[in-house]
Amino acid sequence: MDLARFMAITICGIPMLAFFIFFARIVDVSIGTLRIIFLSRGMKYVPPILGFFEVLVWLTVVSQVVRNVTTPILLFAYAGGYATGNFIGILLERRLRLGSVILRIITRKDAARLIELLRESQLGVTKVKAESNGGDVHIIFMVVHRKNLKDILAIVKELHPRALITVEDVREAHNMRPPIQINRIPIGPIH
């Protein structure tokens, strides 16, 4: 029996080892989730650094599980840490709000006031007139920083509550303005 295993079992005990495995898996899977997200967004330098730490933590954890493979609580800790790590990785990505998105707004109402408000907020807006099954529509396209998405959606929903809104990730965007602070502009009466 090596020293690390001896200390883990005698000093910390199996419950503490399970606790360590659970939380270490949360860390390594969260790092892995972020690594994949950064990679899918075209970042070159961050994913390899995250991958190094992800594998370092994973090797430490898996070595403890393999040494104690007949201990069911450690297997459950490993699996539970993996599942929780996925969840936390997604929460972290949403919290960081990295990257850009394409925002597409399709509305039957005249979009002039909405476009005016968005442009006053220094946002680039492209409007296209189109035709749907139910008649004429206005399609508004914007490439925006994810950090601004929540505020923009609040303005759109206030002026056009029945608009169809789609949001798609953008891998790369060139010549974009930096993220801005969108002030809540008084909308006024809606006609």
Tab-separated table of C-alpha atoms in Angstrom:
chain	number	residue	atom	x	y	z
A	1	MET	CA	0.000	0.000	0.000
A	2	ASP	CA	1.515	3.343	-0.978
A	3	LEU	CA	1.662	6.346	1.322
A	4	ALA	CA	-1.032	8.404	-0.453
A	5	ARG	CA	-3.592	5.594	-0.239
A	6	PHE	CA	-2.668	4.828	3.341
A	7	MET	CA	-3.126	8.488	4.360
A	8	ALA	CA	-6.366	8.817	2.411
A	9	ILE	CA	-7.915	5.813	4.095
A	10	THR	CA	-6.494	6.107	7.623
A	11	ILE	CA	-6.408	9.883	8.180
A	12	CYS	CA	-9.244	11.115	6.015
A	13	GLY	CA	-11.266	7.973	5.702
A	14	ILE	CA	-13.433	6.858	2.811
A	15	PRO	CA	-16.084	9.595	3.323
A	16	MET	CA	-13.441	12.345	3.030
A	17	LEU	CA	-11.957	10.651	-0.031
A	18	ALA	CA	-15.444	10.490	-1.578
A	19	PHE	CA	-15.910	14.180	-0.774
A	20	PHE	CA	-12.561	14.992	-2.436
A	21	ILE	CA	-13.397	12.915	-5.520
A	22	PHE	CA	-16.838	14.491	-5.872
A	23	PHE	CA	-15.552	18.067	-5.731
A	24	ALA	CA	-12.445	17.397	-7.809
A	25	ARG	CA	-14.677	15.946	-10.552
A	26	ILE	CA	-16.856	19.048	-10.407
A	27	VAL	CA	-13.724	21.136	-10.952
A	28	ASP	CA	-12.306	19.079	-13.811
A	29	VAL	CA	-15.607	18.651	-15.665
A	30	SER	CA	-16.444	22.364	-15.277
A	31	ILE	CA	-13.031	23.217	-16.686
A	32	GLY	CA	-13.644	20.748	-19.525
A	33	THR	CA	-17.022	22.261	-20.324
A	34	LEU	CA	-15.517	25.742	-20.473
A	35	ARG	CA	-12.619	24.417	-22.582
A	36	ILE	CA	-15.040	23.025	-25.166
A	37	ILE	CA	-17.056	26.256	-25.190
A	38	PHE	CA	-13.904	28.347	-25.700
A	39	LEU	CA	-12.759	25.962	-28.426
A	40	SER	CA	-16.098	26.190	-30.240
A	41	ARG	CA	-15.829	29.980	-30.139
A	42	GLY	CA	-12.511	29.840	-31.983
A	43	MET	CA	-10.240	30.756	-29.071
A	44	LYS	CA	-6.734	29.393	-29.611
A	45	TYR	CA	-4.814	29.915	-26.394
A	46	VAL	CA	-7.206	29.388	-23.485
A	47	PRO	CA	-8.382	25.805	-24.292
A	48	PRO	CA	-4.912	24.188	-24.111
A	49	ILE	CA	-4.234	25.804	-20.719
A	50	LEU	CA	-7.609	24.675	-19.401
A	51	GLY	CA	-6.999	21.208	-20.862
A	52	PHE	CA	-3.731	20.896	-18.930
A	53	PHE	CA	-5.444	21.569	-15.596
A	54	GLU	CA	-8.469	19.462	-16.522
A	55	VAL	CA	-6.302	16.402	-17.173
A	56	LEU	CA	-4.122	17.035	-14.127
A	57	VAL	CA	-7.153	17.009	-11.822
A	58	TRP	CA	-8.723	14.068	-13.674
A	59	LEU	CA	-5.578	11.917	-13.348
A	60	THR	CA	-5.412	12.628	-9.627
A	61	VAL	CA	-9.039	11.654	-9.146
A	62	VAL	CA	-9.076	8.597	-11.369
A	63	SER	CA	-5.962	7.215	-9.685
A	64	GLN	CA	-7.797	7.305	-6.339
A	65	VAL	CA	-10.907	5.666	-7.786
A	66	VAL	CA	-8.919	2.896	-9.497
A	67	ARG	CA	-7.006	2.175	-6.287
A	68	ASN	CA	-10.306	1.848	-4.420
A	69	VAL	CA	-12.515	0.482	-7.200
A	70	THR	CA	-14.297	-1.915	-4.858
A	71	THR	CA	-15.628	0.971	-2.748
A	72	PRO	CA	-19.076	1.867	-4.182
A	73	ILE	CA	-19.300	5.281	-2.483
A	74	LEU	CA	-16.247	6.430	-4.452
A	75	LEU	CA	-17.830	5.325	-7.727
A	76	PHE	CA	-20.981	7.281	-6.867
A	77	ALA	CA	-18.879	10.305	-5.874
A	78	TYR	CA	-17.047	10.097	-9.213
A	79	ALA	CA	-20.280	9.866	-11.233
A	80	GLY	CA	-22.056	12.497	-9.141
A	81	GLY	CA	-19.135	14.905	-9.508
A	82	TYR	CA	-19.199	14.373	-13.268
A	83	ALA	CA	-22.914	15.152	-13.550
A	84	THR	CA	-22.682	18.163	-11.234
A	85	GLY	CA	-19.600	19.418	-13.077
A	86	ASN	CA	-21.522	19.501	-16.358
A	87	PHE	CA	-24.291	21.513	-14.743
A	88	ILE	CA	-21.883	23.975	-13.097
A	89	GLY	CA	-19.847	24.342	-16.312
A	90	ILE	CA	-22.979	25.415	-18.175
A	91	LEU	CA	-23.908	27.850	-15.387
A	92	LEU	CA	-20.402	29.336	-15.509
A	93	GLU	CA	-20.619	29.806	-19.268
A	94	ARG	CA	-23.959	31.585	-18.942
A	95	ARG	CA	-22.568	33.739	-16.155
A	96	LEU	CA	-19.484	34.714	-18.147
A	97	ARG	CA	-21.622	35.535	-21.205
A	98	LEU	CA	-18.715	35.191	-23.596
A	99	GLY	CA	-18.795	35.704	-27.313
A	100	SER	CA	-21.302	37.074	-29.745
A	101	VAL	CA	-24.700	36.027	-30.994
A	102	ILE	CA	-26.870	36.719	-33.996
A	103	LEU	CA	-30.174	38.132	-32.867
A	104	ARG	CA	-33.008	37.791	-35.371
A	105	ILE	CA	-36.295	39.544	-34.694
A	106	ILE	CA	-39.310	38.933	-36.937
A	107	THR	CA	-42.305	41.171	-36.365
A	108	ARG	CA	-45.488	42.132	-38.185
A	109	LYS	CA	-45.564	45.564	-36.553
A	110	ASP	CA	-43.648	48.546	-37.877
A	111	ALA	CA	-40.146	48.275	-36.404
A	112	ALA	CA	-39.053	51.906	-36.874
A	113	ARG	CA	-39.208	52.819	-33.149
A	114	LEU	CA	-37.392	49.639	-32.125
A	115	ILE	CA	-34.631	50.232	-34.670
A	116	GLU	CA	-34.322	53.854	-33.534
A	117	LEU	CA	-33.888	52.804	-29.889
A	118	LEU	CA	-31.345	50.123	-30.770
A	119	ARG	CA	-29.327	52.504	-32.921
A	120	GLU	CA	-29.417	55.161	-30.172
A	121	SER	CA	-27.723	52.511	-28.016
A	122	GLN	CA	-24.902	52.349	-30.597
A	123	LEU	CA	-25.950	48.918	-31.878
A	124	GLY	CA	-25.621	47.902	-35.511
A	125	VAL	CA	-29.018	46.985	-36.907
A	126	THR	CA	-29.981	45.588	-40.309
A	127	LYS	CA	-33.653	45.577	-41.310
A	128	VAL	CA	-35.128	43.571	-44.162
A	129	LYS	CA	-38.710	43.635	-45.382
A	130	ALA	CA	-40.017	40.151	-46.043
A	131	GLU	CA	-43.194	38.226	-46.625
A	132	SER	CA	-44.549	35.355	-44.565
A	133	ASN	CA	-47.650	33.185	-44.832
A	134	GLY	CA	-49.594	35.845	-42.949
A	135	GLY	CA	-48.381	38.885	-44.900
A	136	ASP	CA	-45.574	41.412	-44.669
A	137	VAL	CA	-43.031	41.191	-41.848
A	138	HIS	CA	-39.912	43.072	-40.787
A	139	ILE	CA	-36.773	41.069	-40.060
A	140	ILE	CA	-34.142	42.728	-37.914
A	141	PHE	CA	-30.649	41.238	-37.761
A	142	MET	CA	-28.019	42.135	-35.216
A	143	VAL	CA	-24.697	40.664	-34.185
A	144	VAL	CA	-24.357	41.544	-30.512
A	145	HIS	CA	-22.147	40.696	-27.595
A	146	ARG	CA	-23.774	38.143	-25.335
A	147	LYS	CA	-23.283	40.582	-22.427
A	148	ASN	CA	-25.801	42.932	-24.064
A	149	LEU	CA	-28.369	40.289	-25.027
A	150	LYS	CA	-30.547	40.446	-21.903
A	151	ASP	CA	-30.989	44.234	-22.127
A	152	ILE	CA	-31.703	44.145	-25.858
A	153	LEU	CA	-34.290	41.400	-25.430
A	154	ALA	CA	-36.024	43.452	-22.722
A	155	ILE	CA	-36.388	46.379	-25.146
A	156	VAL	CA	-37.622	44.124	-27.965
A	157	LYS	CA	-40.162	42.342	-25.747
A	158	GLU	CA	-41.466	45.640	-24.443
A	159	LEU	CA	-42.055	47.093	-27.922
A	160	HIS	CA	-42.866	43.881	-29.805
A	161	PRO	CA	-44.141	41.284	-27.311
A	162	ARG	CA	-45.377	38.958	-30.077
A	163	ALA	CA	-42.215	39.081	-32.198
A	164	LEU	CA	-40.445	35.868	-33.096
A	165	ILE	CA	-36.929	36.097	-31.663
A	166	THR	CA	-34.098	33.695	-32.427
A	167	VAL	CA	-30.583	33.738	-31.010
A	168	GLU	CA	-27.654	31.834	-32.513
A	169	ASP	CA	-24.031	31.576	-31.448
A	170	VAL	CA	-21.430	33.225	-33.631
A	171	ARG	CA	-18.060	31.575	-33.897
A	172	GLU	CA	-16.306	34.668	-35.183
A	173	ALA	CA	-17.290	38.265	-35.873
A	174	HIS	CA	-15.033	40.911	-37.362
A	175	ASN	CA	-15.319	44.709	-37.047
A	176	MET	CA	-17.688	44.534	-34.083
A	177	ARG	CA	-17.983	47.347	-31.621
A	178	PRO	CA	-16.964	46.510	-28.052
A	179	PRO	CA	-19.718	45.596	-25.543
A	180	ILE	CA	-21.650	48.631	-24.360
A	181	GLN	CA	-23.778	49.633	-21.433
A	182	ILE	CA	-27.377	49.738	-22.636
A	183	ASN	CA	-29.360	52.237	-20.664
A	184	ARG	CA	-33.030	51.637	-20.166
A	185	ILE	CA	-34.424	54.176	-22.568
A	186	PRO	CA	-37.898	55.432	-21.747
A	187	ILE	CA	-39.975	53.715	-24.394
A	188	GLY	CA	-43.011	55.977	-24.260
A	189	PRO	CA	-46.451	55.031	-25.482
A	190	ILE	CA	-46.620	52.172	-27.956
A	191	HIS	CA	-48.778	52.877	-31.015
